[in-house]
mmCIF file of C-alpha atoms in Angstrom:
data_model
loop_
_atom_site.group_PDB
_atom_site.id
_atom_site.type_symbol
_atom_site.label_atom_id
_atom_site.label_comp_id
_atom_site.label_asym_id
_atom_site.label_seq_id
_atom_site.Cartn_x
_atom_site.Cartn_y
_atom_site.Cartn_z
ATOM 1 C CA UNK A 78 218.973 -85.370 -117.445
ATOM 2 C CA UNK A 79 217.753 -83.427 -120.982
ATOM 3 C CA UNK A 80 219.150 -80.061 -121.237
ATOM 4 C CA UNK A 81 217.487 -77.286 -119.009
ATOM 5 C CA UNK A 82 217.297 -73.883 -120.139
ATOM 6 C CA UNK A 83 217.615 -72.623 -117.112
ATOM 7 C CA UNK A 84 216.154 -68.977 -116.775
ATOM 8 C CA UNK A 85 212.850 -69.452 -119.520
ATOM 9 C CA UNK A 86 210.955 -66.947 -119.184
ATOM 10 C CA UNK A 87 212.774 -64.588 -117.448
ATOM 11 C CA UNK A 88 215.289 -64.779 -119.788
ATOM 12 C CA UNK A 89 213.320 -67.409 -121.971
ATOM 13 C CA UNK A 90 215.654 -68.567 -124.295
ATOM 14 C CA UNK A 91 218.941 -67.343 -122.734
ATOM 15 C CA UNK A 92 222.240 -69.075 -124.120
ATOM 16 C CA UNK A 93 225.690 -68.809 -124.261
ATOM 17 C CA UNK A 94 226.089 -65.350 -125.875
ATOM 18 C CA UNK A 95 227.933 -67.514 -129.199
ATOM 19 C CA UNK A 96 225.153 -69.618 -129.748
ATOM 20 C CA UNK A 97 222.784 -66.525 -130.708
ATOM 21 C CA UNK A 98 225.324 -64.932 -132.651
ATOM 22 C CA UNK A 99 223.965 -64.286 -135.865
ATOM 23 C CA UNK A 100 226.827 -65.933 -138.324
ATOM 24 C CA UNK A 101 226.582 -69.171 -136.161
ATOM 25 C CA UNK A 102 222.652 -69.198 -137.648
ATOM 26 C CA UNK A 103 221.983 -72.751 -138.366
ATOM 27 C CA UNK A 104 220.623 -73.296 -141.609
ATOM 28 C CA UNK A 105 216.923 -74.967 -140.902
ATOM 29 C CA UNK A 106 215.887 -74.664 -144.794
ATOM 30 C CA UNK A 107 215.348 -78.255 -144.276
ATOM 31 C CA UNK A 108 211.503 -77.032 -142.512
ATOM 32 C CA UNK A 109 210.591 -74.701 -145.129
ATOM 33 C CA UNK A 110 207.746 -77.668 -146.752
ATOM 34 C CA UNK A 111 206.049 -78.323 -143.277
ATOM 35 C CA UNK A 112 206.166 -74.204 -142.850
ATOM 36 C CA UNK A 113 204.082 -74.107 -145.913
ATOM 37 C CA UNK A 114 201.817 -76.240 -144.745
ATOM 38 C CA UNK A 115 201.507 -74.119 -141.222
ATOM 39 C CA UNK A 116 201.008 -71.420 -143.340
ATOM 40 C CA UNK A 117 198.523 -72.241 -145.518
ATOM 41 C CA UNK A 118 196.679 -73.714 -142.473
ATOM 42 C CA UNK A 119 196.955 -70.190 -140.931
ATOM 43 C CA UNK A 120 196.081 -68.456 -143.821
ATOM 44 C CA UNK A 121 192.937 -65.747 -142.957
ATOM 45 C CA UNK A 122 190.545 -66.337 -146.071
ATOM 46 C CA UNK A 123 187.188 -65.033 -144.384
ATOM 47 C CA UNK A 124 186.451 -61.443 -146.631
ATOM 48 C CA UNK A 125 186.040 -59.740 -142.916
ATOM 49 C CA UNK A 126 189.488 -60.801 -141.665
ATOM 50 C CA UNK A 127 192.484 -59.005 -141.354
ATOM 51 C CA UNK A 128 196.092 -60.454 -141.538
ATOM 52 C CA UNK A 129 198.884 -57.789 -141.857
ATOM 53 C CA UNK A 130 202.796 -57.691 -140.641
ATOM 54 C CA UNK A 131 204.227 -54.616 -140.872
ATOM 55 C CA UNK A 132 206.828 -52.646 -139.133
ATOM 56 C CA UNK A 133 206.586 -49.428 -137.325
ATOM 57 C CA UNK A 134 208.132 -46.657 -136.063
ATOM 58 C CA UNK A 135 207.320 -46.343 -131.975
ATOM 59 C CA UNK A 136 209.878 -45.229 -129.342
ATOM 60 C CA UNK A 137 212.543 -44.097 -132.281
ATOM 61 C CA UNK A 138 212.937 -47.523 -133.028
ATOM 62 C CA UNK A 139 211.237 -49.683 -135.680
ATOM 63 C CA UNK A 140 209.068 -52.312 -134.356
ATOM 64 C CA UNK A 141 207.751 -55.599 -135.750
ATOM 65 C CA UNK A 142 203.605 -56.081 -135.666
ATOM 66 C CA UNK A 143 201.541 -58.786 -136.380
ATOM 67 C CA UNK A 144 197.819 -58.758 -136.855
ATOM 68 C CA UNK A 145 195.183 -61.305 -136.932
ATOM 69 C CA UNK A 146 191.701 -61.953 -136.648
ATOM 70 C CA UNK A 147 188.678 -63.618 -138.557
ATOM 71 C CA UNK A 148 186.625 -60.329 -138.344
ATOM 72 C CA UNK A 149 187.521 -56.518 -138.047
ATOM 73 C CA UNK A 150 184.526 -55.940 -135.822
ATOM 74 C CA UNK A 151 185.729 -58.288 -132.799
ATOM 75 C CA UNK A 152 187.270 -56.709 -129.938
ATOM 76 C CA UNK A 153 191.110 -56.579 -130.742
ATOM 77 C CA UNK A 154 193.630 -57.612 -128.179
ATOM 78 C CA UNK A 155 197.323 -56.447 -127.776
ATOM 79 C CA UNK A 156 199.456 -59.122 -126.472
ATOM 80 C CA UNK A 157 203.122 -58.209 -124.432
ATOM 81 C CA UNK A 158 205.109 -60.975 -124.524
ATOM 82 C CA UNK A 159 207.300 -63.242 -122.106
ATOM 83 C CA UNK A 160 211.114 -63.061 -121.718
ATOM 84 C CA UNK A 161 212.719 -60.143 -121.301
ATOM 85 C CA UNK A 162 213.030 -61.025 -125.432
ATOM 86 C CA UNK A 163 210.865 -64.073 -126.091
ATOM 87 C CA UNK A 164 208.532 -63.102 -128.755
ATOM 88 C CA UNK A 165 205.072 -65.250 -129.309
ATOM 89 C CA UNK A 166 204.855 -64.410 -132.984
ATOM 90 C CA UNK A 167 207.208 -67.531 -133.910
ATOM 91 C CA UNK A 168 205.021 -69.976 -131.867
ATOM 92 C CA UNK A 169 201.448 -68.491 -132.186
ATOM 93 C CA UNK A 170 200.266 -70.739 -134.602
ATOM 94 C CA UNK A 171 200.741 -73.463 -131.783
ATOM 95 C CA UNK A 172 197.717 -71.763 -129.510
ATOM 96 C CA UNK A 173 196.122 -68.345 -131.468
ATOM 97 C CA UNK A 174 194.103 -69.789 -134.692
ATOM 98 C CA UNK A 175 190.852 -70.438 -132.617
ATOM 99 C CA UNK A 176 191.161 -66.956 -130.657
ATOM 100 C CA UNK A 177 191.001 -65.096 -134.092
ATOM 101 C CA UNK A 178 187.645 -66.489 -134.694
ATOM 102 C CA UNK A 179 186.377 -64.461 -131.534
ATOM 103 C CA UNK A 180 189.232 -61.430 -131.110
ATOM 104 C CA UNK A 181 192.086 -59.943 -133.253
ATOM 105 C CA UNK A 182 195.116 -60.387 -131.983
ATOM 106 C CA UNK A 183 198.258 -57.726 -132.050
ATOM 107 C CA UNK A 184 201.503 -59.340 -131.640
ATOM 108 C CA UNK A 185 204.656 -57.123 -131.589
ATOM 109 C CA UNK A 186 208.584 -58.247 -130.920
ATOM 110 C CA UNK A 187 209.765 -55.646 -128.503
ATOM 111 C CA UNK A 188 212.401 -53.704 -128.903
ATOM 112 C CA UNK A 189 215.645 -55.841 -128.219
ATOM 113 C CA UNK A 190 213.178 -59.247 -129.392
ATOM 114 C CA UNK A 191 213.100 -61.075 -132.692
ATOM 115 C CA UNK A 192 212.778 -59.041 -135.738
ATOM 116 C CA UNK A 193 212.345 -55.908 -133.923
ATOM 117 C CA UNK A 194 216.262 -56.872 -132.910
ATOM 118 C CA UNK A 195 217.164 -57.716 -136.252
ATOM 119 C CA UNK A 196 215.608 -54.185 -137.823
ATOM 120 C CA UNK A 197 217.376 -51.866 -135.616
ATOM 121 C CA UNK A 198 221.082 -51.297 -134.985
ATOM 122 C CA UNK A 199 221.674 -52.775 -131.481
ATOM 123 C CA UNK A 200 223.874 -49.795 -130.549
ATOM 124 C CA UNK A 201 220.606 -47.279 -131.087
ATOM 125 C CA UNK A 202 218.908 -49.315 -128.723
ATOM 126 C CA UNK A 203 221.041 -50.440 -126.077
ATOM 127 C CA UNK A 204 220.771 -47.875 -123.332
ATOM 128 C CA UNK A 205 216.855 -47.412 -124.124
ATOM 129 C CA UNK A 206 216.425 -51.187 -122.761
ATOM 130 C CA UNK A 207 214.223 -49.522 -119.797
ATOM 131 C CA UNK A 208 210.884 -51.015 -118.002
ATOM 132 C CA UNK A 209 209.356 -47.514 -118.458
ATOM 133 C CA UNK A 210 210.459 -47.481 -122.093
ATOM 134 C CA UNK A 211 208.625 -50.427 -122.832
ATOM 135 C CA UNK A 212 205.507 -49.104 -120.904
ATOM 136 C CA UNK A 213 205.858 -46.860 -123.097
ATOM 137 C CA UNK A 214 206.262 -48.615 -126.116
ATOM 138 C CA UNK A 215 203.221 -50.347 -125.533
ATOM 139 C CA UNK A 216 201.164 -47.159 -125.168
ATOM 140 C CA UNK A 217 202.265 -45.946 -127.887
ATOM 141 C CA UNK A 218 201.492 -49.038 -130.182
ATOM 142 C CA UNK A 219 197.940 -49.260 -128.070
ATOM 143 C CA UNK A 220 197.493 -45.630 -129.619
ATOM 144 C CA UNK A 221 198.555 -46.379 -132.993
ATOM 145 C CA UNK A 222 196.307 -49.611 -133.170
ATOM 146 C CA UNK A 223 193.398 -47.762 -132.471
ATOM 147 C CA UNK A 224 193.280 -45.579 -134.515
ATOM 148 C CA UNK A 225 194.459 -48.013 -137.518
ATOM 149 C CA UNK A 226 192.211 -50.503 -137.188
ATOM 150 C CA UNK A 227 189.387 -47.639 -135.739
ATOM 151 C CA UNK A 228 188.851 -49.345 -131.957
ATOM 152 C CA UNK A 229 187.936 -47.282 -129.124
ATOM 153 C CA UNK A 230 189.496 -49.146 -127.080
ATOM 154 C CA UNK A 231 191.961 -52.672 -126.620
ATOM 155 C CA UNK A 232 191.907 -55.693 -124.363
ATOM 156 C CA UNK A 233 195.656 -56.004 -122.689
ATOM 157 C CA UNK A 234 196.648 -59.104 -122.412
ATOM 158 C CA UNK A 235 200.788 -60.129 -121.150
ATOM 159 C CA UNK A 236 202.439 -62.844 -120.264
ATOM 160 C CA UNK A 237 205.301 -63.485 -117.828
ATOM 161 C CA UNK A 238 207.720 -60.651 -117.916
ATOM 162 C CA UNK A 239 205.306 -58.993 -120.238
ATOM 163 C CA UNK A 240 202.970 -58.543 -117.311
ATOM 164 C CA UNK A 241 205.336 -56.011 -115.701
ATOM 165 C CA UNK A 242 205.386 -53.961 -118.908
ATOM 166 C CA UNK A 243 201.574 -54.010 -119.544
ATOM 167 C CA UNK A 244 200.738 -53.688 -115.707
ATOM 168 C CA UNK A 245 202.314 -50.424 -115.478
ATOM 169 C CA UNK A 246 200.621 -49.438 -118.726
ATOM 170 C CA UNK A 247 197.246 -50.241 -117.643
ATOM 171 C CA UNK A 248 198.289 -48.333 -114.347
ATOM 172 C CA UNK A 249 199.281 -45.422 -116.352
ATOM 173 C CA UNK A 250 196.780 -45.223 -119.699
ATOM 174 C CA UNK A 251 193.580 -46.856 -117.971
ATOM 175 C CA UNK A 252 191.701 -45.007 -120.656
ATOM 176 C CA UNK A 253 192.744 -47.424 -123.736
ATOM 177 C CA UNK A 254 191.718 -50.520 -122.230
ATOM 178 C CA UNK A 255 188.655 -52.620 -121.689
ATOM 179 C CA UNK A 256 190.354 -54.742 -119.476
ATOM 180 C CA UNK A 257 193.411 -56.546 -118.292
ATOM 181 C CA UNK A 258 194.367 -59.858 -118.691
ATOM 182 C CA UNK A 259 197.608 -61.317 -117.103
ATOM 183 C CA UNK A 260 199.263 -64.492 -117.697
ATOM 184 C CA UNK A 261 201.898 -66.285 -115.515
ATOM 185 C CA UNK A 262 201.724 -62.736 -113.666
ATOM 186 C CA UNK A 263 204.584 -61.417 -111.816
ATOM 187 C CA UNK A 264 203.735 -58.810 -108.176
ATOM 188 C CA UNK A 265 206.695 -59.129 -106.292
ATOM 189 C CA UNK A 266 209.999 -60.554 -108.197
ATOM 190 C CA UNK A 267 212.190 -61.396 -104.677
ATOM 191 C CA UNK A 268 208.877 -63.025 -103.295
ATOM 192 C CA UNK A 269 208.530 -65.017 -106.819
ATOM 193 C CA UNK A 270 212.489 -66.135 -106.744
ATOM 194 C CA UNK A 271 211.399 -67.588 -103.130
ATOM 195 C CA UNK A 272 208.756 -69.331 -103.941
ATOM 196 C CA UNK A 273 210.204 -70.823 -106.757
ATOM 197 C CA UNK A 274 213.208 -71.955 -105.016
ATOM 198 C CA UNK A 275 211.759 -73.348 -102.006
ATOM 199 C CA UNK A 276 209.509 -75.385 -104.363
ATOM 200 C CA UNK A 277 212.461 -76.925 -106.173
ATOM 201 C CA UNK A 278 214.584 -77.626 -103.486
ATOM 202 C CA UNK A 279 211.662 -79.134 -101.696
ATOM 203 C CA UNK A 280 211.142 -81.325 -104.332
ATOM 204 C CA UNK A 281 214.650 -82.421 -105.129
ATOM 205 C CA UNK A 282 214.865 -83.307 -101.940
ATOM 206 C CA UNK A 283 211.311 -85.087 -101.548
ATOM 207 C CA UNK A 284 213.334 -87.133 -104.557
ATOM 208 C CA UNK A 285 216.279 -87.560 -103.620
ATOM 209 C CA UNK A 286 217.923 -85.392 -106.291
ATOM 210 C CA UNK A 287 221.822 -85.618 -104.725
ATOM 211 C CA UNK A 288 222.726 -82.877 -107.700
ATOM 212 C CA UNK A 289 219.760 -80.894 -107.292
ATOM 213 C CA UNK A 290 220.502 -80.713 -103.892
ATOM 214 C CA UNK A 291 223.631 -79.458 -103.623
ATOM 215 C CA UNK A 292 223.741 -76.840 -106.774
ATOM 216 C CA UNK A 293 220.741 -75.436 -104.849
ATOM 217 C CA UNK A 294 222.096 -75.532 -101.578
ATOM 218 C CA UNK A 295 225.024 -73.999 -102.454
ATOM 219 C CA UNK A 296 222.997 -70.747 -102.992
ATOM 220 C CA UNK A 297 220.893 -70.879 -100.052
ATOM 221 C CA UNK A 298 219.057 -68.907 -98.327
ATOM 222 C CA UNK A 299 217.759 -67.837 -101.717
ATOM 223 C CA UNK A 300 217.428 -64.920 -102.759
ATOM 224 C CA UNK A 301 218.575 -63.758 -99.175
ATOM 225 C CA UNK A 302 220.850 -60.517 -98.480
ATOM 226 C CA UNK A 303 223.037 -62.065 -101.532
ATOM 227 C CA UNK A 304 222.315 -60.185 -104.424
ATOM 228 C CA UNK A 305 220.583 -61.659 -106.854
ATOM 229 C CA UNK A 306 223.276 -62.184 -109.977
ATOM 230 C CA UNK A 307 222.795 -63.581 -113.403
ATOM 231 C CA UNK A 308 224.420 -67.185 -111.794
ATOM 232 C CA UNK A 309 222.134 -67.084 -109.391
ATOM 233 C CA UNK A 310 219.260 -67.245 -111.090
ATOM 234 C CA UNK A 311 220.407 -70.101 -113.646
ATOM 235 C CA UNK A 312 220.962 -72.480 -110.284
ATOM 236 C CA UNK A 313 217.453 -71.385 -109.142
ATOM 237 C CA UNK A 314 214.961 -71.478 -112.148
ATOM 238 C CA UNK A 315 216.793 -75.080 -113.304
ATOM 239 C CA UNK A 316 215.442 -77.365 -110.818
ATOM 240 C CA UNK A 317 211.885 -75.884 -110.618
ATOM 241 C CA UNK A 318 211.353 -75.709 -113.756
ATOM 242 C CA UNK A 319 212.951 -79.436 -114.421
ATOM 243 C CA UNK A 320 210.296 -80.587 -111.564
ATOM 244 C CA UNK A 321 207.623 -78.979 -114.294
ATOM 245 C CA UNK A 322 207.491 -75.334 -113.048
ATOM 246 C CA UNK A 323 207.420 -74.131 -116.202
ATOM 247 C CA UNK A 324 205.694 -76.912 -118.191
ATOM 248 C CA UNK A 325 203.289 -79.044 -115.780
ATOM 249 C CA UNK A 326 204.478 -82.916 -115.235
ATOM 250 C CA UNK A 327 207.473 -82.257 -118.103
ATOM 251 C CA UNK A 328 211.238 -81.741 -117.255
ATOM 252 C CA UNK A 329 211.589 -79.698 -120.599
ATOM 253 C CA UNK A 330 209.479 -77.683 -122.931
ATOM 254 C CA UNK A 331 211.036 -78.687 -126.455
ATOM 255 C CA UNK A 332 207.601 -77.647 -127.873
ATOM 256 C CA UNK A 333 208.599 -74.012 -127.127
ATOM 257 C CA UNK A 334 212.053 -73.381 -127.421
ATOM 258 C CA UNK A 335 211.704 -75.544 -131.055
ATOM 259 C CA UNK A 336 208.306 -74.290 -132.318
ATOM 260 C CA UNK A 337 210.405 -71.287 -134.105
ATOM 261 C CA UNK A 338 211.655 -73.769 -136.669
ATOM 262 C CA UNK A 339 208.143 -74.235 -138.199
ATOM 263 C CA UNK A 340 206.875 -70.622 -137.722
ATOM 264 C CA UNK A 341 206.342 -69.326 -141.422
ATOM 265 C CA UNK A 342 206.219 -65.796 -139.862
ATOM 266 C CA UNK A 343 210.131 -66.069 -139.186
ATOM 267 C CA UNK A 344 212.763 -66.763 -141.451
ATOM 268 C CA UNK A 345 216.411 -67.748 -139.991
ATOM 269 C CA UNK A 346 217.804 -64.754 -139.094
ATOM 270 C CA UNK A 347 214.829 -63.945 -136.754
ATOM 271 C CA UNK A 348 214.910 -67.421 -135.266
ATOM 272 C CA UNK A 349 218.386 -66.809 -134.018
ATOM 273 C CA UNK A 350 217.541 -63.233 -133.547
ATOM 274 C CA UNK A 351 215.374 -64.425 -130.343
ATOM 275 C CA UNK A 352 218.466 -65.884 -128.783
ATOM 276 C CA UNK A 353 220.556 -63.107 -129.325
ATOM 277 C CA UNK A 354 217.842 -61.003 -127.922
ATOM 278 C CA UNK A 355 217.431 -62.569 -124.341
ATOM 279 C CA UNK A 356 221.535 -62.003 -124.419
ATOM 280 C CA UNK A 357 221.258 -58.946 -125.769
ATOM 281 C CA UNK A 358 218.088 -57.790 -123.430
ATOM 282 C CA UNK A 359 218.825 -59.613 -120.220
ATOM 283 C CA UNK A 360 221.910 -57.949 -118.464
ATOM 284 C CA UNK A 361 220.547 -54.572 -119.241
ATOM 285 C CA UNK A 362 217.222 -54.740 -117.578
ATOM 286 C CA UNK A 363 217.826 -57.012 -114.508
ATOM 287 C CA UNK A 364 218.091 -54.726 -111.937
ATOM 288 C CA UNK A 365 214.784 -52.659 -112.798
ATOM 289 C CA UNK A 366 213.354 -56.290 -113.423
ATOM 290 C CA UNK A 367 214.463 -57.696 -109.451
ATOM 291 C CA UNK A 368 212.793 -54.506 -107.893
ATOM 292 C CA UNK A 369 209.581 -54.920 -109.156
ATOM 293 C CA UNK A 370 206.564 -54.893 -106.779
ATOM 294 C CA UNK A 371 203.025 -54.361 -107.617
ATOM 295 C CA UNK A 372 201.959 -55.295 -104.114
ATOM 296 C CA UNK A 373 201.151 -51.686 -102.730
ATOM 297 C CA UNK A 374 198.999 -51.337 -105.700
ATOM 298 C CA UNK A 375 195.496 -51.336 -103.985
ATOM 299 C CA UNK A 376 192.881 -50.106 -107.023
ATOM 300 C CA UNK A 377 193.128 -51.013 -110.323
ATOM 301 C CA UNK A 378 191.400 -48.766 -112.925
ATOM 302 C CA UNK A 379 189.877 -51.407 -115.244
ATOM 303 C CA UNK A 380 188.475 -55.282 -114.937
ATOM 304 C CA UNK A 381 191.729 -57.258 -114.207
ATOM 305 C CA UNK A 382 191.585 -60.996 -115.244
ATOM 306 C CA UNK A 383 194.699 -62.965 -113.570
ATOM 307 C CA UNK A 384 195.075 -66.557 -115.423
ATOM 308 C CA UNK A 385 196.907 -68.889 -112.704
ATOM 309 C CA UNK A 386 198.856 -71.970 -113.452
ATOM 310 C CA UNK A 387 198.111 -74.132 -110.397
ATOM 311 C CA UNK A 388 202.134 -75.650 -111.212
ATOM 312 C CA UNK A 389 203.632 -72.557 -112.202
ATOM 313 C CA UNK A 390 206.726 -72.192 -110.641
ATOM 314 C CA UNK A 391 208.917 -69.619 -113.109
ATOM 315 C CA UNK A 392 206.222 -66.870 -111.683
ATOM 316 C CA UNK A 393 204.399 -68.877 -108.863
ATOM 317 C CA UNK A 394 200.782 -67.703 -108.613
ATOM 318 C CA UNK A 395 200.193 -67.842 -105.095
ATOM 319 C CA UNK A 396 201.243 -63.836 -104.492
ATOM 320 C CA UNK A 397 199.036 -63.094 -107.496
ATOM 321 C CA UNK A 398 196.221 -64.917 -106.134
ATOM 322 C CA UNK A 399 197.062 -63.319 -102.973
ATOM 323 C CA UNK A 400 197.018 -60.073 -104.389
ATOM 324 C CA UNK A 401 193.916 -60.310 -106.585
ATOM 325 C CA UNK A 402 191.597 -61.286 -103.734
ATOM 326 C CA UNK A 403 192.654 -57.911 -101.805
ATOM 327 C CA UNK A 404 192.685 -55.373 -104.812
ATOM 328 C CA UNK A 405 189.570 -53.081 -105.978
ATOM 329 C CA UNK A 406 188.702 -53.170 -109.420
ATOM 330 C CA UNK A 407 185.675 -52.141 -111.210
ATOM 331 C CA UNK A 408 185.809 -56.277 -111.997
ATOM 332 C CA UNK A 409 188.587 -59.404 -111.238
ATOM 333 C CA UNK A 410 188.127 -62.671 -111.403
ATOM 334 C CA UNK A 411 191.352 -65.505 -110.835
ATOM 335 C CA UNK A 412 191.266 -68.441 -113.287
ATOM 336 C CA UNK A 413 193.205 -71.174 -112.035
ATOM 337 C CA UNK A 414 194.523 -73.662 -114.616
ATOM 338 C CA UNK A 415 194.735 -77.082 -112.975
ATOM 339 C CA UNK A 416 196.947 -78.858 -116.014
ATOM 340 C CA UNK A 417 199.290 -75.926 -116.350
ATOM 341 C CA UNK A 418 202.556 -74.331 -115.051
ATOM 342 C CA UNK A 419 203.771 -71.414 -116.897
ATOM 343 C CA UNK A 420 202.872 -71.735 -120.222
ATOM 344 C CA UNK A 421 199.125 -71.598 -120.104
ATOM 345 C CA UNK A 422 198.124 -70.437 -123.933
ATOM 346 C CA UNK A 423 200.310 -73.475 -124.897
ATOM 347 C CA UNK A 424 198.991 -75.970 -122.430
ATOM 348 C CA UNK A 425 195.381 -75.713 -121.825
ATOM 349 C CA UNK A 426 194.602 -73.670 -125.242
ATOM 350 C CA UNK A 427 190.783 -74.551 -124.574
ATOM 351 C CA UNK A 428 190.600 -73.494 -120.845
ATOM 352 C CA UNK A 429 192.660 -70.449 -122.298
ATOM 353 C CA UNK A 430 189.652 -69.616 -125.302
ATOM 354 C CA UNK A 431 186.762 -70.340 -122.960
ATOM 355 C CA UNK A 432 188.392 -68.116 -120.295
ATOM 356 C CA UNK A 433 188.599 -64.925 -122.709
ATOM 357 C CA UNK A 434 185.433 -65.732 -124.219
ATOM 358 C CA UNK A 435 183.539 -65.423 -120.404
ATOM 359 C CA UNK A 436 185.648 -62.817 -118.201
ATOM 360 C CA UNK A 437 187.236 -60.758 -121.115
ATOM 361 C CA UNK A 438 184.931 -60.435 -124.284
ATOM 362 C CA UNK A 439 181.596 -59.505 -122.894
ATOM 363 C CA UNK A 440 183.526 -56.366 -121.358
ATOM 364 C CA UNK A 441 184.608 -55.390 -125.359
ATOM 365 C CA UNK A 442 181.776 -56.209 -127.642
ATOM 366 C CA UNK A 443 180.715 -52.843 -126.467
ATOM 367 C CA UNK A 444 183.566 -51.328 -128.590
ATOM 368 C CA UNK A 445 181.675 -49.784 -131.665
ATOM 369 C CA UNK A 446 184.019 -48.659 -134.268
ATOM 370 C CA UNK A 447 185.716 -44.809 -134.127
ATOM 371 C CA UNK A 448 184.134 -42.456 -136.697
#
């Protein structure tokens, strides 16, 4: 069987704490001529456009931004990424480029993520690793986009773990958003683990999966009165994610973990920076992460877009369809993505564009810009 890495997305590139270690940092100067070529590709040349990375100082911490878009005027979009740790910028120019012709994008590494890791001394930033500090954290950056780039207001958009961070800011600072857009979203974490489970045991079994079988039976009932420890976890994400629960009809998702090595946004010490992260990240915000539950939250203050991978099991989407169909919102429409599991901007980039460009957009291009 190829090599599962076992808790994606919820700690999406989690390793052995040695491998992420910054002086084991493999040298991959060997990609640097198909980087250029990525980045060329990538280049914004239209006179309207705007692409900027900068760093900036939010939460007491210095955090890594990245801008891009085809045209100032279009509505801009802040995206919270997946992990705890797993930043998008090193693997946007898989799935963004044909966004940026229609929205401009905000990418950030959060703090304990990617460069945002490497730019701060861990020991400043340890015991901030908080879900409400990286509510606020995004706030803050919402705030200090608009009035850089002179928006009234931004589309938030999150994947995976990033959907607990930007639900709660949409929750709390309804005012800076057009609208909401979550991706692989997570309501209830125990009722998630469940699902999840039950799917891959189901399956291993359906398949007669003798090892399957008995790693996960050996934690069963799952997550049950047990608590819920780090081990755990790697037993119950493997399987369903093997039986493509995190990519549809794939056992890995090489694509992902390996797109780093052509990003020409990330140099080697931020590639191994996004292992080192999840390590780094993980431990400290696992117990806030398991009590999460967004389902006694009956109105939402904005238009809430949920996109659903119909194979997603890392954050199923049957308690966020569940959810969406009983919650008040000014507007909310489900998406359901029939070819995809978790990793929906990556998988169906087309269904993902076309999505944004009906639900999301025509609830922005209202956005004139601040005076």
């Amino acid at each position: 069987m190829k090599r599962v890495v076992a808790l994606a997305m919820l700690a999406a590139v989690l390793l052995p704490a040695h491998v992420g270690a910054q002086e084991r940092c493999p040298d991959r100067s060997g990609y640097a001529p198909a980087r250029e070529i990525v980045a060329d590709l990538g280049r914004i040349v239209a006179p309207e456009g705007v692409q900027e990375e900068y760093a900036v100082e939010i939460g007491g911490i210095r955090q890594w931004v990245n801008v891009r878009g085809q045209d100032r005027d279009n509505p801009m979009v802040l995206f919270v990424h997946g992990g705890p740790a797993s930043p998008v910028i090193p693997t946007l120019w898989q799935f963004q480029r044909p966004l940026e012709e229609y929205f401009t994008v905000v990418n950030y590494d959060q703090r304990g993520a990617g460069k945002t890791l490497v730019l701060n001394p861990q020991d400043a930033v340890a015991d901030t690793l908080h879900v409400q500090r990286y509510v606020d954290d995004a706030i803050a950056l919402a705030e200090h986009l608009r009035t850089r780039y002179h928006k009234r207001k931004l589309v938030l958009m999150a994947h995976s773990w990033g959907t607990v961070v930007a639900m709660h800011a949409a929750l709390q600072r309804p005012d800076l958003f057009h609208a909401y857009v979550g991706i692989g979203q997570v309501i209830n974490v125990r009722t998630n683990e469940q699902v999840s489970f039950d799917y891959g045991l189901r399956t291993a079994r359906a398949k007669g999966n003798a090892e399957a079988i008995r790693e996960m039976e050996s934690i069963a009932p799952y997550p049950g009165d047990t608590p819920i420890t780090r081990e755990r976890i790697i037993i119950a994400r493997k399987w369903p994610q093997f039986y493509g629960g995190l990519t549809a009809y794939r056992e890995d998702s090489k694509y992902f973990y390996q797109g780093p090595r052509l990003s020409p946004d990330y140099d080697d010490a931020a590639r191994c920076a996004i292992n080192a992260g999840s390590v780094f990240s993980l431990g400290r915000l696992l117990d806030e992460f398991l009590q999460v539950d967004f389902t006694g939250v009956e109105r939402f203050p904005i238009p809430v877009v949920m996109f659903m991978g119909r194979h997603d099991y890392t954050t199923p989407s049957e308690p966020t369809a569940a959810w969406l169909a009983r919650v008040q919102a000014p507007y909310k429409r489900g998406v359901w993505f029939e070819h995809s599991a978790h990793m929906m901007p990556w998988e169906e980039p087309g269904k993902t564009l076309v999505s944004l460009l009906e639900h999301v957009r025509p609830r922005a291009i209202d956005d004139a810009p601040a005076k």
